[in-house]
Amino acid sequence: MSPVVIAVVGVAVLLVLLALVVVSRYKVAGPSEAFIVTGRRGKQATDPATGRVFTDNSGQKVVVGGGVFVVPFVQQRFTLDLSSRHIPVAVRGAVTLRGVKAHLEGVAIVKVGGTEDSIRAAAQRFLMQQDGIVGFTQEVLSGALRAIVGRMSVEDIIRDRAVFAGQVAEEAEASLSGQGLVLDAFQIQDITTEGSYLEDLGRPEAARAKQEADIAEAEARRAAEQARLKAEEEIAVAQRTFALRQAEIKAETDAAAAQANAAGPLAEAARQQDILTQQEKVAERQAALKDRQLDTEVRKPADAQRYAAEQEAEARRVARVKQAEAERLAGIAAAQAEAERSRLTGEGEKQRRSALAEAEAIEGLKQGEAERARRAAIAEAVRLEGEAEAAAIGAKGTAEAQAMRQKADAFGQYGDAAVLQMLVEVLPQVVAKASEPLAAVDKMTVISTDGAGRIPRAVADNVTQGIELLGSTTGIDLAELLKGITRRDAAAEKVEITG
């Protein structure tokens, strides 16, 4: 191997070793670590305020969150933990403002300050014994707790723990910051006293709280009971509504079934009713036609004959009267002539009077005959009119009798259900007519030993009388008809059972 190659290899090895040394001596601080690099000597300095001479160690390098190269054999690196520490603090027998001994337990969160001065101060005190931070913090906080507890009562501490903890932290802050420490938080976890002071102190509140709890529990039970009763009521109402609806549906179903069962007889009855109505209309039209025929063929000719007879009788009477008047005038004239002749002959006056009396007798006889003729003509006309009226009534009665026979035949073909249906439809009208006298009464005073109960009995009597009137006018005994239907139904059921 040539000397040149050996030299190159040696340089390369040297460079590699140098790089390894550099890499091994370069350190990077963690997130919760602080490097303190020492090796530089401190400088003497004088405090301008007090004039005191001290050693300035600011030359110590503090590295937080970065890297640093530690020169071998010249500098030395130390690591200070910056993470927070949960430190329990307990004080027993601390005397409060009113002389009550209290036992307090709390917890503090302490860490090393983030500034270089705090890190340097903490490093100077706790770098080689970092566990001492816990004991130092407990001593400082215990002293602050005792000092603050002595200025407060147990009630104040319990009532406002945050203020109490804040005062303790403020009391201990100066001591901790002087050592490079920072108190992040301090909380009082438990407070107890010697004896039963706290129990006695809280007994009224406990009793009031228990009373309020009992009242709240009773209110809750009452509300729950009311809710349960309301729910049961709603369920009962819903059940009642359901039952009523079921009853309505059943009634509607039964009515529909009954209507369907009676649809046939009712339809037949309606058809027969329509037939009767049409027959009645035909009979009425026939009666009207017959009446018009009677008017044309009987009444009007009779009226014409009567009028002609009256006119003829009147003409004869007038003619007779005129004839009698003429004869009377002629008699008078003859008598006057005869009287003149008698006066002239000496017996005129006697003959004149005799002639006048004879003329008047003749005139009265003729007037009586004329009156008799006129009355005979009127009687004849009345007879003819009566015969015409009798013929018209006879024709109308014949038509009505025929209509009634047809109606009776139709009724005979009706079934019991149809007849009963028609009677039931007529019965409310009968009852309404029977109640009309009572409905027309505006104010009624009942003077009876039976009291107001007489009114419904009177209505019932009217209904009974209405049924009897219906039977007497139509010939249909409604009560007997119902009994007959009931007996036939019972007999039919008996036959079915025995069969």
Coordinates of N, CA, C and O in Angstrom, one line a residue, residues 331-390:
G331 N -212.9 47.2 -17.3 CA -214.1 47.2 -16.4 C -214.4 48.5 -15.8 O -215.5 48.9 -15.6
I332 N -213.2 49.1 -15.4 CA -213.4 50.5 -14.8 C -214.0 51.4 -15.8 O -214.9 52.2 -15.5
A333 N -213.4 51.3 -17.0 CA -214.0 52.2 -18.0 C -215.4 51.9 -18.3 O -216.3 52.8 -18.4
A334 N -215.8 50.6 -18.3 CA -217.1 50.2 -18.6 C -218.0 50.7 -17.4 O -219.1 51.1 -17.6
A335 N -217.4 50.5 -16.1 CA -218.2 50.9 -15.0 C -218.4 52.4 -15.0 O -219.4 52.9 -14.6
Q336 N -217.3 53.1 -15.3 CA -217.4 54.5 -15.4 C -218.5 54.9 -16.4 O -219.3 55.8 -16.1
A337 N -218.4 54.2 -17.5 CA -219.4 54.5 -18.5 C -220.8 54.2 -18.0 O -221.8 55.0 -18.2
E338 N -220.8 53.0 -17.4 CA -222.1 52.6 -16.8 C -222.6 53.6 -15.7 O -223.8 54.0 -15.6
A339 N -221.6 54.0 -14.9 CA -221.9 55.0 -13.8 C -222.4 56.3 -14.4 O -223.3 56.9 -13.9
E340 N -221.7 56.6 -15.5 CA -222.1 57.9 -16.1 C -223.6 57.8 -16.6 O -224.4 58.7 -16.5
R341 N -223.7 56.5 -17.2 CA -225.1 56.3 -17.6 C -226.0 56.3 -16.5 O -227.2 56.8 -16.5
S342 N -225.6 55.6 -15.4 CA -226.5 55.5 -14.2 C -226.7 56.9 -13.6 O -227.8 57.2 -13.1
R343 N -225.6 57.7 -13.5 CA -225.8 59.0 -13.0 C -226.7 59.7 -13.8 O -227.6 60.5 -13.3
L344 N -226.5 59.4 -15.2 CA -227.5 60.1 -16.0 C -228.8 59.5 -15.8 O -229.8 60.2 -15.9
T345 N -228.9 58.2 -15.5 CA -230.2 57.5 -15.3 C -230.7 57.6 -13.9 O -231.8 57.2 -13.6
G346 N -229.8 57.9 -12.9 CA -230.3 58.0 -11.5 C -229.7 56.9 -10.6 O -229.6 57.0 -9.4
E347 N -229.2 55.8 -11.2 CA -228.6 54.7 -10.4 C -227.1 54.5 -10.7 O -226.6 53.4 -10.6
G348 N -226.5 55.5 -11.2 CA -225.1 55.3 -11.6 C -224.1 54.9 -10.5 O -223.2 54.1 -10.7
E349 N -224.2 55.6 -9.3 CA -223.2 55.3 -8.2 C -223.2 53.9 -7.7 O -222.1 53.3 -7.5
K350 N -224.3 53.4 -7.6 CA -224.4 52.0 -7.1 C -223.8 51.0 -8.1 O -223.1 50.1 -7.7
Q351 N -224.1 51.2 -9.3 CA -223.6 50.3 -10.3 C -222.1 50.4 -10.4 O -221.3 49.5 -10.7
R352 N -221.6 51.7 -10.3 CA -220.1 51.9 -10.4 C -219.4 51.1 -9.3 O -218.4 50.5 -9.6
R353 N -219.8 51.2 -8.1 CA -219.1 50.5 -7.0 C -219.2 49.0 -7.2 O -218.2 48.3 -6.9
S354 N -220.3 48.5 -7.6 CA -220.4 47.1 -7.9 C -219.4 46.6 -9.0 O -218.8 45.6 -8.8
A355 N -219.3 47.4 -10.0 CA -218.4 47.0 -11.0 C -216.9 47.1 -10.6 O -216.1 46.2 -10.9
L356 N -216.6 48.1 -9.7 CA -215.2 48.1 -9.2 C -214.8 46.9 -8.3 O -213.7 46.4 -8.4
A357 N -215.8 46.5 -7.5 CA -215.5 45.3 -6.6 C -215.3 44.1 -7.4 O -214.4 43.3 -7.2
E358 N -216.1 44.0 -8.5 CA -216.0 42.8 -9.4 C -214.6 42.8 -10.1 O -213.9 41.8 -10.2
A359 N -214.2 44.0 -10.5 CA -212.9 44.1 -11.2 C -211.8 43.7 -10.3 O -210.8 43.0 -10.6
E360 N -211.8 44.2 -9.0 CA -210.7 43.9 -8.1 C -210.7 42.4 -7.8 O -209.6 41.9 -7.6
A361 N -211.8 41.8 -7.6 CA -211.8 40.3 -7.3 C -211.2 39.6 -8.5 O -210.4 38.6 -8.3
I362 N -211.6 40.0 -9.7 CA -211.0 39.3 -10.9 C -209.4 39.5 -10.9 O -208.7 38.6 -11.1
E363 N -209.0 40.7 -10.5 CA -207.6 41.0 -10.5 C -206.8 40.2 -9.5 O -205.8 39.6 -9.7
G364 N -207.4 40.1 -8.2 CA -206.8 39.3 -7.2 C -206.7 37.8 -7.6 O -205.7 37.1 -7.3
L365 N -207.8 37.3 -8.2 CA -207.8 35.9 -8.6 C -206.6 35.6 -9.6 O -205.9 34.6 -9.5
K366 N -206.5 36.5 -10.6 CA -205.4 36.4 -11.6 C -204.0 36.5 -11.0 O -203.1 35.7 -11.3
Q367 N -203.9 37.4 -10.0 CA -202.6 37.5 -9.4 C -202.2 36.3 -8.6 O -201.1 35.8 -8.5
G368 N -203.2 35.7 -7.9 CA -202.9 34.4 -7.1 C -202.6 33.3 -8.0 O -201.6 32.5 -7.7
E369 N -203.2 33.2 -9.2 CA -202.9 32.1 -10.1 C -201.4 32.3 -10.6 O -200.7 31.4 -10.8
A370 N -201.1 33.6 -10.9 CA -199.7 33.9 -11.4 C -198.7 33.5 -10.3 O -197.6 32.9 -10.6
E371 N -199.0 33.8 -9.0 CA -198.0 33.5 -8.0 C -197.9 32.0 -7.8 O -196.8 31.5 -7.6
R372 N -199.0 31.3 -7.9 CA -198.9 29.8 -7.8 C -198.1 29.2 -8.9 O -197.3 28.3 -8.7
A373 N -198.3 29.8 -10.1 CA -197.5 29.2 -11.2 C -196.0 29.5 -11.0 O -195.1 28.7 -11.3
R374 N -195.7 30.7 -10.5 CA -194.2 31.0 -10.3 C -193.6 30.1 -9.2 O -192.5 29.6 -9.4
R375 N -194.4 29.9 -8.1 CA -193.8 29.0 -7.1 C -193.7 27.6 -7.6 O -192.8 26.9 -7.2
A376 N -194.6 27.1 -8.4 CA -194.5 25.8 -8.9 C -193.3 25.6 -9.8 O -192.6 24.6 -9.8
A377 N -193.0 26.7 -10.6 CA -191.8 26.7 -11.4 C -190.5 26.6 -10.6 O -189.6 25.9 -10.9
I378 N -190.5 27.4 -9.5 CA -189.4 27.4 -8.6 C -189.2 26.0 -7.9 O -188.1 25.5 -7.8
A379 N -190.3 25.4 -7.5 CA -190.3 24.1 -6.8 C -189.8 23.1 -7.8 O -188.9 22.2 -7.5
E380 N -190.2 23.2 -9.1 CA -189.7 22.2 -10.1 C -188.2 22.4 -10.3 O -187.4 21.4 -10.4
A381 N -187.8 23.6 -10.3 CA -186.3 23.9 -10.5 C -185.5 23.4 -9.3 O -184.4 22.7 -9.5
V382 N -186.0 23.6 -8.1 CA -185.3 23.0 -6.9 C -185.3 21.5 -6.9 O -184.2 20.9 -6.6
R383 N -186.4 20.9 -7.4 CA -186.4 19.4 -7.4 C -185.3 18.9 -8.4 O -184.6 18.0 -8.1
L384 N -185.3 19.6 -9.6 CA -184.3 19.2 -10.6 C -182.8 19.4 -10.0 O -182.0 18.6 -10.2
E385 N -182.6 20.5 -9.3 CA -181.3 20.8 -8.8 C -180.9 19.7 -7.7 O -179.8 19.2 -7.6
G386 N -181.9 19.4 -6.9 CA -181.7 18.3 -5.8 C -181.3 17.0 -6.5 O -180.5 16.3 -6.0
E387 N -182.1 16.7 -7.5 CA -181.8 15.4 -8.2 C -180.4 15.4 -8.8 O -179.6 14.4 -8.7
A388 N -180.0 16.6 -9.3 CA -178.6 16.7 -9.9 C -177.6 16.5 -8.7 O -176.6 15.8 -8.9
E389 N -177.8 17.2 -7.6 CA -176.9 17.1 -6.5 C -176.8 15.7 -6.0 O -175.7 15.1 -5.6
A390 N -178.0 15.0 -5.9 CA -178.0 13.6 -5.4 C -177.2 12.7 -6.3 O -176.4 11.8 -5.9

